[in-house]
Amino acid sequence: MNKYKEIANIIFPNINQTVNDLEIKYPPRDLSEDAIVTRFAPSPTGFLHTGSLFTSLVSWRFAKQTNGVFFLRLEDTDQKREIKGSGDKVIEQLIKFNINPDESFLNEGNYGPYIQSERKLIYHTVIKEMIENGMAYPCFCTHEELNDIRKEQEEKKDLPGYYHEYAKCRYFSDDEVIEKLNNKEDFVIRFKSQGKNDEKVVLNDAIRGDIEFPKNIQDIVIMKSDGLPTYHFAHVVDDHFMRTTHVTRGEEWMPSAPIHLEIFEQLNWKKPVFCHFPVIMKMDGDKKRKLSKRKDDEASVDFFLEKGYPIEGFLEYLMTLANSNFEEWRLNNSKSNIFDFNLDFSKMSLDGALFDIEKVKSICKEVLGNMDKDTFTNNALQYAKEFNIDLFNLIKKDENYFKEIINIEREQEKPRKDYEKYSDILPIINFMYDDYFSDMKFNVEYDERFSKDLLIEILSDYKQVFDINKSQEEWFSDMREMAINKGFAKRPKDYKKNPDEYIGHIGDFAEILRLATCAKSSTPNFYDVLRILGQNKVKNRLNEAIELLKK
Ligand code: GLU
């Protein structure tokens, strides 16, 4: 009789529960048959990568659109690489994008713990039973021994790894193993692969279809010497007992899928559906490469949060990367919630999705332009509170005044699209506030074509006729009349045709007034700007401009 049970007991003397107990503790979820259970499984090794946000967005949508469950599991078994606090930060960032896991270490469901390092008991229970059944064994190889194996394989030009005849510890007798354990020799636990050379296995990927791989033959490590599992093993155990139906992960995991398939098979567990998402790429010159945290600001979602890109816009952009037919749907459903669109695995692109910052910008401009003033203001406040205290104070000083400003040509059929992100607000509207204008006015530079005397004359005369109580048409025709009287062309094209006949055109004239009253040559709709500033303030600013010109 083999002594697997004895070996298992020496290694795990305190494990009394069985795999069957776990099956009972974590029963299949009570969901409809087509409900999808997905997870986002970040390792706490840094902040949320744009690619991970993409993966979690898509995973979350698949769960939500089928009334399923989306949960977050923190994969912290590689404790050497762990950056303290980054697990909390990742979930915080996810929630900022309104992606709220149904279950996580912050809101535990029935399938926890949701942090791998707290799931040791579960892994050990499974491993103990695997040892008892001859599916796993302790390996005592030292670094030197493993190095020797590698060298031998290099010389013989054999496949590297721990397998078949190279898997030395697989061939120890039970008594030898027991002796080594009793002598407290260091060990890891390896999976006993049944794979043979030249056998094939097929991965049914929901995105990529059936893909044939050589079967796994490696006796991979499933438990490290610190008692923690490796990714390959933890993934199988967790996704089984957390009842994940669809494993949604980056395509970099595809080559190791044969390992996972074999573990699922040997344990006789139902395999989840695998969905290997495309990696997000970027053009670097004329070459495509992975979006890299080291090289690209836009690889970290922090970049978008700090700059204040609207969450809705950024998610909409990621939806365009997710499904090739999303944009067409959007054209026909521009007023709908983007999540009314049903994602489809078969419509996901297979090669790396190309990240296009210009497209992010244009979608965000569209989204911010279409936002009503109250939502815009609330979002801007929320952004400013965290990232831009000056903007926060400005808005808080007089929220209604702020709303009036940002509502210029908003809330209408074809809204104006001035803002691409919340950090644009301050530089665009600062001149509306005297605190800023009082400094800005000193830096105004008028077009050199116009003499100081002419400028003073124009501003003084304009001050007399300016009346903000008039309609925009009347206000404009007053301005045009004065411009014509002063020798400016009525239309830019008239000026272009006969530049010698005029001193400038209506646009030049308006620019003089704009510089005097706003200290800028371009602003949101000028009439609205003047209306919001009000009769007195405009006259004061004209006076101040005249004074400055006189100096
Ligand atoms: N912890 C793994 C990673 O961060 C998760 C892979 C998976 O989703 O299974 O890449």
Coordinates of N, CA, C and O and ligand atoms in Angstrom, one line a residue, residues 39 41-43 75 231 235 247-249 252-253, ligand 1:
R39 N -14.4 37.8 -12.9 CA -13.6 38.4 -11.8 C -12.5 39.3 -12.4 O -12.1 39.1 -13.5
A41 N -8.7 40.1 -11.2 CA -7.8 39.5 -10.2 C -6.4 40.2 -10.2 O -5.4 39.7 -10.6
P42 N -6.4 41.5 -9.8 CA -5.1 42.2 -9.8 C -4.1 41.7 -8.8 O -4.5 41.2 -7.7
S43 N -2.9 41.8 -9.1 CA -1.8 41.6 -8.2 C -1.4 42.9 -7.6 O -1.4 43.9 -8.3
E75 N -4.7 39.1 -5.8 CA -3.8 38.0 -6.0 C -2.4 38.4 -5.4 O -1.5 38.8 -6.2
Y231 N 0.5 31.1 -9.0 CA -0.6 31.6 -9.8 C -1.4 30.5 -10.4 O -2.7 30.4 -10.3
H235 N -5.2 30.1 -9.3 CA -6.3 30.4 -10.3 C -7.3 29.3 -10.5 O -8.5 29.5 -10.4
V247 N -13.4 33.0 -17.2 CA -12.1 33.6 -16.8 C -11.6 34.6 -17.9 O -11.3 34.2 -19.0
T248 N -11.8 35.8 -17.5 CA -11.4 36.9 -18.5 C -10.1 37.5 -18.1 O -9.9 38.0 -17.0
R249 N -9.1 37.3 -18.9 CA -7.8 37.8 -18.5 C -7.0 38.1 -19.8 O -7.4 37.8 -20.9
E252 N -1.6 37.4 -22.4 CA -0.3 36.9 -22.0 C -0.4 35.6 -21.2 O 0.5 34.9 -21.0
W253 N -1.7 35.3 -20.7 CA -1.8 34.0 -20.0 C -2.2 32.9 -20.9 O -2.2 31.7 -20.4
Ligands
GLU1 N1 -3.0 38.2 -11.0 C1 -2.9 38.0 -12.4 C2 -2.4 39.3 -13.0 O1 -2.4 40.3 -12.4 C3 -4.3 37.7 -12.8 C4 -4.5 37.0 -14.1 C5 -5.9 36.5 -14.2 O2 -6.8 37.4 -14.3 O3 -6.2 35.3 -14.0 O4 -2.0 39.3 -14.2

